[in-house]
XYZ file of C-alpha atoms in Angstrom:
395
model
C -42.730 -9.047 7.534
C -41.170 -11.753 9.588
C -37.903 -10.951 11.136
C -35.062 -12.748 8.817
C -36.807 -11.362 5.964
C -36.744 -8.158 7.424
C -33.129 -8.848 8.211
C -32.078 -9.349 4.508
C -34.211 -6.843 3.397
C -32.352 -4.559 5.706
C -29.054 -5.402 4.802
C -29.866 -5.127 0.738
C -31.399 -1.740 1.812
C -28.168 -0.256 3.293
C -26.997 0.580 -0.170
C -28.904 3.654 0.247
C -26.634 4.668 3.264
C -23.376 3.786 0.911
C -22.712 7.452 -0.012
C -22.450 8.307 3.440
C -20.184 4.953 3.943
C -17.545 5.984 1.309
C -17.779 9.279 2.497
C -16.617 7.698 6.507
C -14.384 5.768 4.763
C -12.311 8.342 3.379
C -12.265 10.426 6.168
C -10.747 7.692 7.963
C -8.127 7.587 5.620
C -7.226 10.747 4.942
C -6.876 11.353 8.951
C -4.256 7.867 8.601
C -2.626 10.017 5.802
C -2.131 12.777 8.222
C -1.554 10.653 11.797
C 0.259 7.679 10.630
C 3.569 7.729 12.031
C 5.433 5.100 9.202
C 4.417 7.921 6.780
C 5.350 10.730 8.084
C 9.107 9.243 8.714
C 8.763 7.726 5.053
C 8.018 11.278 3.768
C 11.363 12.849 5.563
C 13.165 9.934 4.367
C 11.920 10.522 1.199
C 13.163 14.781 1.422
C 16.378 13.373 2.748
C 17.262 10.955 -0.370
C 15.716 13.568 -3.050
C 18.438 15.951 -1.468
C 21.106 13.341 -1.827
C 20.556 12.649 -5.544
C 21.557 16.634 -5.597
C 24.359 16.555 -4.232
C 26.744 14.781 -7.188
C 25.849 17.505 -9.363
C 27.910 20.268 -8.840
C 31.629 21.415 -9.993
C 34.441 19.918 -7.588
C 35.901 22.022 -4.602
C 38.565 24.373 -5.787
C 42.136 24.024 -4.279
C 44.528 26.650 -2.880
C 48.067 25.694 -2.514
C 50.742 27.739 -0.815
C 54.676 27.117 -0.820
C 56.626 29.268 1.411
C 60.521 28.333 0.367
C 63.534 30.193 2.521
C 66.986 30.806 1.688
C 70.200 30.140 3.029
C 73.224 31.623 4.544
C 74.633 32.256 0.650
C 71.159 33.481 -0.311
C 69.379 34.961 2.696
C 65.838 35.609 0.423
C 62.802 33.867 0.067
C 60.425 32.762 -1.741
C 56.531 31.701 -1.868
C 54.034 30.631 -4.892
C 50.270 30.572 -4.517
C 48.577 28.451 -6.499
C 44.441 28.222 -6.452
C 43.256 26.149 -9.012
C 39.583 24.392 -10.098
C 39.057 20.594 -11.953
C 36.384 20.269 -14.186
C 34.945 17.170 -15.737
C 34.523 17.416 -19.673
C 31.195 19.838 -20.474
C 28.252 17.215 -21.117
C 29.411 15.525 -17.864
C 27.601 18.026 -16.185
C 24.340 18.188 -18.140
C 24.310 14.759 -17.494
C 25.028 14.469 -13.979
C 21.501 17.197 -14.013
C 19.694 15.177 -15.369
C 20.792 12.125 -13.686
C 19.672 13.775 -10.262
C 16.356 15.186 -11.189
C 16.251 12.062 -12.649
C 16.727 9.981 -9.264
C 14.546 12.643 -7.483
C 11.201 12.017 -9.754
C 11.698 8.182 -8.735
C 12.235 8.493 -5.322
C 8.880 10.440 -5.221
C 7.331 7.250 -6.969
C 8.463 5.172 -4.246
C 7.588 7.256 -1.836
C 3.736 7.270 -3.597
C 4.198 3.669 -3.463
C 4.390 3.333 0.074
C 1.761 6.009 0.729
C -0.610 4.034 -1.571
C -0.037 0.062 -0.081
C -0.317 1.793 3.534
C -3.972 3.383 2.124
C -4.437 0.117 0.705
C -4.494 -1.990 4.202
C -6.219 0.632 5.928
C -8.904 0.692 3.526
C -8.867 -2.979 3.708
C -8.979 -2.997 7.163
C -12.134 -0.764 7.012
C -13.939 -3.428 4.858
C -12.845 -5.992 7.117
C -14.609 -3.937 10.272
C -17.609 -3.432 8.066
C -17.504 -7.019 7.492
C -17.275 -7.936 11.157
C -20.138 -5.637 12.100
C -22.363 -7.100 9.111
C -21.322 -10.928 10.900
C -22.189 -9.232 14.993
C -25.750 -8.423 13.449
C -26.632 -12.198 12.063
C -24.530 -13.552 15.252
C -26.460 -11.391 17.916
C -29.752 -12.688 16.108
C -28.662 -16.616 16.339
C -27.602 -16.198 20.122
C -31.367 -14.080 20.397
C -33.024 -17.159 19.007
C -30.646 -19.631 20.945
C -31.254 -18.259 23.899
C -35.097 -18.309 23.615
C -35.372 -21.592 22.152
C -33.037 -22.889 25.112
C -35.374 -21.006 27.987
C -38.414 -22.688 26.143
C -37.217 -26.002 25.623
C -36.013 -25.935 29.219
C -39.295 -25.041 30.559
C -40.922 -28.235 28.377
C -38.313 -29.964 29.326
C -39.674 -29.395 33.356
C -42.549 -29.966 32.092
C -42.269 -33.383 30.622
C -42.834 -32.114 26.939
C -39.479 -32.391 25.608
C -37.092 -35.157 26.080
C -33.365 -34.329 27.454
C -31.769 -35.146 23.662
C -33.503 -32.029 22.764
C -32.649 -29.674 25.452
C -29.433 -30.927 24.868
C -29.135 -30.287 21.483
C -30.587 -26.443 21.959
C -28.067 -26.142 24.540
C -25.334 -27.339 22.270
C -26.627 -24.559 19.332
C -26.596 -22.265 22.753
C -22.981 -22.455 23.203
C -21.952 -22.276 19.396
C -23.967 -19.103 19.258
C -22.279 -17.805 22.222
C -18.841 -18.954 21.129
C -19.301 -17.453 17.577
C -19.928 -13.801 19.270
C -17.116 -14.234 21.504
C -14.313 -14.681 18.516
C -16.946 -12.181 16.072
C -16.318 -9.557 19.165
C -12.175 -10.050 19.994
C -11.870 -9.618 16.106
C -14.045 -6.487 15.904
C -11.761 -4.886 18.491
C -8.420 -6.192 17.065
C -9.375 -4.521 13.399
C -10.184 -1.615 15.515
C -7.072 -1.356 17.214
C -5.892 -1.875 14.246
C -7.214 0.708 12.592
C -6.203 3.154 15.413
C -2.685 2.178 15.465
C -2.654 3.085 11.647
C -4.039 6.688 12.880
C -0.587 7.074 14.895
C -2.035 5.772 18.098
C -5.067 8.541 17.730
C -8.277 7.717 18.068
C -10.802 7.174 15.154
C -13.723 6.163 14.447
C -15.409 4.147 11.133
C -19.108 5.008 11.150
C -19.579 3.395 8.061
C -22.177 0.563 7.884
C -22.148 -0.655 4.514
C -19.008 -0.840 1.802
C -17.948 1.831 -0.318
C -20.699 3.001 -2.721
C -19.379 3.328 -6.519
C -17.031 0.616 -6.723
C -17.843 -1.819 -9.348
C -16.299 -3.186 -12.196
C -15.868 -1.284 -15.236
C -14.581 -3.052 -18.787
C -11.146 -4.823 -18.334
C -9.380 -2.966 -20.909
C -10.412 0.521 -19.645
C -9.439 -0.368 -15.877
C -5.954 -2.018 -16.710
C -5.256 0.926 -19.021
C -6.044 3.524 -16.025
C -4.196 1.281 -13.181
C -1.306 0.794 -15.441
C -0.954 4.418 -16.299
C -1.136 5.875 -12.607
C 0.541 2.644 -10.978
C 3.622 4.487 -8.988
C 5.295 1.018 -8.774
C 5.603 0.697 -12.352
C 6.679 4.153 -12.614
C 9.082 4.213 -10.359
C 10.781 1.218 -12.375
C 10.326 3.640 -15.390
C 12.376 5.480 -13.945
C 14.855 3.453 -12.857
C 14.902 2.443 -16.528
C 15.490 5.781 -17.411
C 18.141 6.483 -14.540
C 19.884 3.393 -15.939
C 20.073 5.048 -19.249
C 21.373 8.467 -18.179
C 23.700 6.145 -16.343
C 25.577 5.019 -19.537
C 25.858 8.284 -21.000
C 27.327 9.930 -18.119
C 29.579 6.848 -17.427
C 30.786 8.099 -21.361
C 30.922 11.746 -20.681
C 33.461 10.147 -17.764
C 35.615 8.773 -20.073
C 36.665 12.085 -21.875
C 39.408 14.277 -20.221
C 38.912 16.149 -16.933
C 40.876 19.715 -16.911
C 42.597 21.772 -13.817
C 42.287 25.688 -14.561
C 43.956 27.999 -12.033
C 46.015 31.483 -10.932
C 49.644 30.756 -9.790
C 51.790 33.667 -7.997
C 55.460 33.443 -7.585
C 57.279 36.130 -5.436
C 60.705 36.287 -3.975
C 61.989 38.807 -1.088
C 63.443 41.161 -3.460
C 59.595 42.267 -4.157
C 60.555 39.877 -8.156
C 56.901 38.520 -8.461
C 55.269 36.775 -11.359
C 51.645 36.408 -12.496
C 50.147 33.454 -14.706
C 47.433 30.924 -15.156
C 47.582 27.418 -15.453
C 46.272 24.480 -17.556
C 46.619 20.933 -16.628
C 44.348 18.198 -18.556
C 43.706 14.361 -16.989
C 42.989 11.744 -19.751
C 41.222 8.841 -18.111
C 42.996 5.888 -19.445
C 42.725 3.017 -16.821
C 40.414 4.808 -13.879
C 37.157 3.980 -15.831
C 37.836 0.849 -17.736
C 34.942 -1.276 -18.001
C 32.227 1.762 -16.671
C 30.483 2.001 -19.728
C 29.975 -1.833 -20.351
C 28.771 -1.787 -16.162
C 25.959 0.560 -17.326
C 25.022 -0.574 -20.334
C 24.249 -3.963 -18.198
C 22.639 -2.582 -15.483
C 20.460 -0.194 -18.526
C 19.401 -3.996 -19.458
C 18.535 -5.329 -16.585
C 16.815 -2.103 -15.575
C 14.791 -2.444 -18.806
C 13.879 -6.424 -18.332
C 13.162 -5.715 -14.994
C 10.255 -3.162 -16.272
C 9.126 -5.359 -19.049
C 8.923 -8.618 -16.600
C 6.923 -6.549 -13.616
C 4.907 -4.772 -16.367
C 3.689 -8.441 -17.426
C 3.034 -9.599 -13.608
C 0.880 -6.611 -13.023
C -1.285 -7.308 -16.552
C -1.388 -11.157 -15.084
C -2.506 -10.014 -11.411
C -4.862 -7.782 -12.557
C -6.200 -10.251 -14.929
C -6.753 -12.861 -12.267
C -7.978 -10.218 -9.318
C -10.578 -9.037 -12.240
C -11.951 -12.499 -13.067
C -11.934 -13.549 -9.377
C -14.178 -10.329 -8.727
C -16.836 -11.443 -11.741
C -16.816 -14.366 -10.311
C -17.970 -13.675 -7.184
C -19.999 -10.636 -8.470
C -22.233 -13.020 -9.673
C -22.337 -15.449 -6.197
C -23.216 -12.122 -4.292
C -26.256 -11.521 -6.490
C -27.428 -14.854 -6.149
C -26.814 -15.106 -2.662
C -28.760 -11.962 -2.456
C -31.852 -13.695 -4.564
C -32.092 -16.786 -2.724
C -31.705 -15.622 0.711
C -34.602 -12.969 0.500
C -36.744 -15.627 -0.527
C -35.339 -18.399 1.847
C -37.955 -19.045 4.991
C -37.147 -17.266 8.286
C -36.050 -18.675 11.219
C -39.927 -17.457 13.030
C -41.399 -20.010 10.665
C -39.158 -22.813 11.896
C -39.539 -22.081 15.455
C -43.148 -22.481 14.873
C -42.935 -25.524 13.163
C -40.726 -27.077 15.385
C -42.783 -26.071 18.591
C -46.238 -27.025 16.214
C -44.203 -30.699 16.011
C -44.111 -30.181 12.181
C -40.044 -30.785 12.816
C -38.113 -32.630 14.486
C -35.310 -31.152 16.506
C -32.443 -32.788 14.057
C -34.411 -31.124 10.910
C -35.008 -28.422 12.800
C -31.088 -27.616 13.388
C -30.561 -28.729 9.654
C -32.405 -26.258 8.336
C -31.199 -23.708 10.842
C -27.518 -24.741 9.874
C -28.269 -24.237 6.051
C -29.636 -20.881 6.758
C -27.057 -19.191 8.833
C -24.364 -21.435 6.885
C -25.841 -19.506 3.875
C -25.845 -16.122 5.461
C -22.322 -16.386 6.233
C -21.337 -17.511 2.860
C -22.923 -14.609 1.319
C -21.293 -12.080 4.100
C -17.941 -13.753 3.250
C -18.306 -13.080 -0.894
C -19.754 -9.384 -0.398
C -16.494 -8.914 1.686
C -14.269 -11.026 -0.403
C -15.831 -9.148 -3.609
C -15.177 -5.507 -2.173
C -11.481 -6.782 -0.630
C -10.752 -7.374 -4.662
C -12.482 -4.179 -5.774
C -9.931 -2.052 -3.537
C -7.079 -3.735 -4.742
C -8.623 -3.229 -8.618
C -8.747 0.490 -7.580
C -6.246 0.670 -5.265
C -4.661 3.743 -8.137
C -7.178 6.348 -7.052
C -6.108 6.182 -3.598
């Protein structure tokens, strides 16, 4: 088989190596989970603010008061009290302050998931986009192959009085495309690289994938928007700050009923008189928390158009990334079909050297195949860019 076919036959036939591809692929990205530094000071951050939603929780710091009171020259005694008393918020204050903080703590862990996910997300898209590049170096470094022999021939006719200088020149001008085109395909195969290092902390990794991820297509609509929507840690994490805004307005209530001060109170004089009692003092919050209820109540709305308005967005995104990836589901199959059956490059260097072309056909036809190529190099990667944001929930 002639070598373009063989070419595109190859590349179609790599989707027998896509197991192993997926497999490299998320090894890379679990050793990001593990390496990459953002993360890991995302995840203390995270432990940090999960302990501060604790600490509201709990019963106010007791108070100890002493009074040490001394007499005069009249009355030479003294006299002391001890008081040690402890403020507590009305009862359902505290159930809701519980809740409020385990509350706060479940949707700080969404965010957190969040983050971890969009980071897995550009990784993995970074991945495709090396894959990508590689897939480009292997139809560049063929064009250069065949620019370079077609210049070292056409030069030698050239010598030789069979071709005129137009022609060299126009070989030599395909010569220096080629050339330029692996320049820029090489400085961005190392810049996705570093890349992709720099994402592994700094450590070095390597992608020995050489085809995209095997078992990624696209399922029915309904059943894919139902999954992302239910394991979506961005929508949950406004869920909960739905539900935080909720638990808001009921403690901002419980704060509105009366606070009490329970306590022990000594009195004892120098003449060894001492009395022994408790106390009861009660706070009713007339004008400290005017207006706290209506605050929440406000916020609980906002919190809950907020969810209902991103909730919508995501439907819409997904609706658009879904039809953009039919879309070109269908170009990359017929890209597929028509190159495999498109003539190879062998058969136009012999035609052109037979004098069956011209050299201006002869670079049209070259142009329309590579030009083709590309095309169908940029939807494959365009097409599996889409699928990892469809599926970007299982990361």
């Amino acid at each position: 088989m002639k070598t373009y076919k063989l070419y595109i036959l190859g590349l179609m036939l790599l989707g027998t190596l896509t197991t192993r591809a997926q497999s490299s692929i998320d090894q890379v990205l679990r050793s990001i989970e593990t390496n990459n530094k953002s993360l890991q000071a995302n995840t203390k951050m995270t432990d940090a603010q999960k302990l501060e939603a604790q600490t509201g929780k709990f019963l106010a710091n007791p108070s100890v008061e002493w009074e040490q009171m001394w007499g005069n020259r009249n009355n030479p005694g003294s006299e002391y009290t001890l008081t040690v008393k402890q403020s507590l918020d009305f009862p359902t204050t505290y159930s809701n302050k519980n809740k409020l903080a385990n509350l706060k703590a479940n949707t700080i862990g969404f965010q957190s998931a969040a983050y971890r996910q969009q980071l897995l997300l550009n990784a993995k898209q970074t991945c495709i986009e090396i894959i990508y590049l590689r897939k480009q170096k292997s139809l560049l470094d063929e064009r250069l192959a065949n620019a370079e022999t077609m210049f070292a021939l056409y030069k030698k006719r050239f010598e030789s009085g069979d071709a005129n200088q137009l022609e060299l020149n126009k070989i030599q001008l395909e010569l220096l495309n080629a050339q330029n085109q692996s320049r820029l395909n090489k400085a961005a195969l190392t810049a996705a690289e570093e890349q992709l290092r720099n994402l592994n902390g700094g450590n070095p990794i390597t992608l020995d994938a050489t085809d995209y991820p095997a078992g990624e297509e696209l399922i029915n609509f309904e059943q894919l928007q139902a999954a992302f929507m239910d394991a979506d840690p961005n929508l949950k994490s406004l869920t909960g700050d739905q539900e935080i805004a909720n638990r808001e307005v009921k403690l901002s209530r419980s704060l509105t009923l009366p606070k009490f001060d329970v306590g022990y109170k000594r009195n004892a004089a120098s003449d060894h008189v001492a009395s022994n009692g408790f106390m009861v003092g009660v706070s009713i919050p007339l004008f400290e928390n005017k207006n706290t209820v209506k605050k929440a109540k406000a916020q609980a709305e906002f919190a809950t158009a907020s969810l209902e308005d991103n909730r919508l967005n995501l439907k819409t995104n997904l609706q658009q990334l879904y039809q953009q990836a039919e879309a070109l589901q269908i170009s990359r199959a017929d890209y597929a079909k028509v190159l495999e059956q498109q003539g190879n490059i062998e058969l136009l260097n012999k035609a052109l050297n037979a004098g069956q072309l011209s050299v201006i056909d002869y670079f049209t036809e070259l142009s329309t195949i590579y030009d083709s190529h590309q095309s169908y190099l940029d939807v494959e990667k365009e097409y599996h860019s889409i699928l990892a944001q469809l599926y970007q929930y299982k990361l």
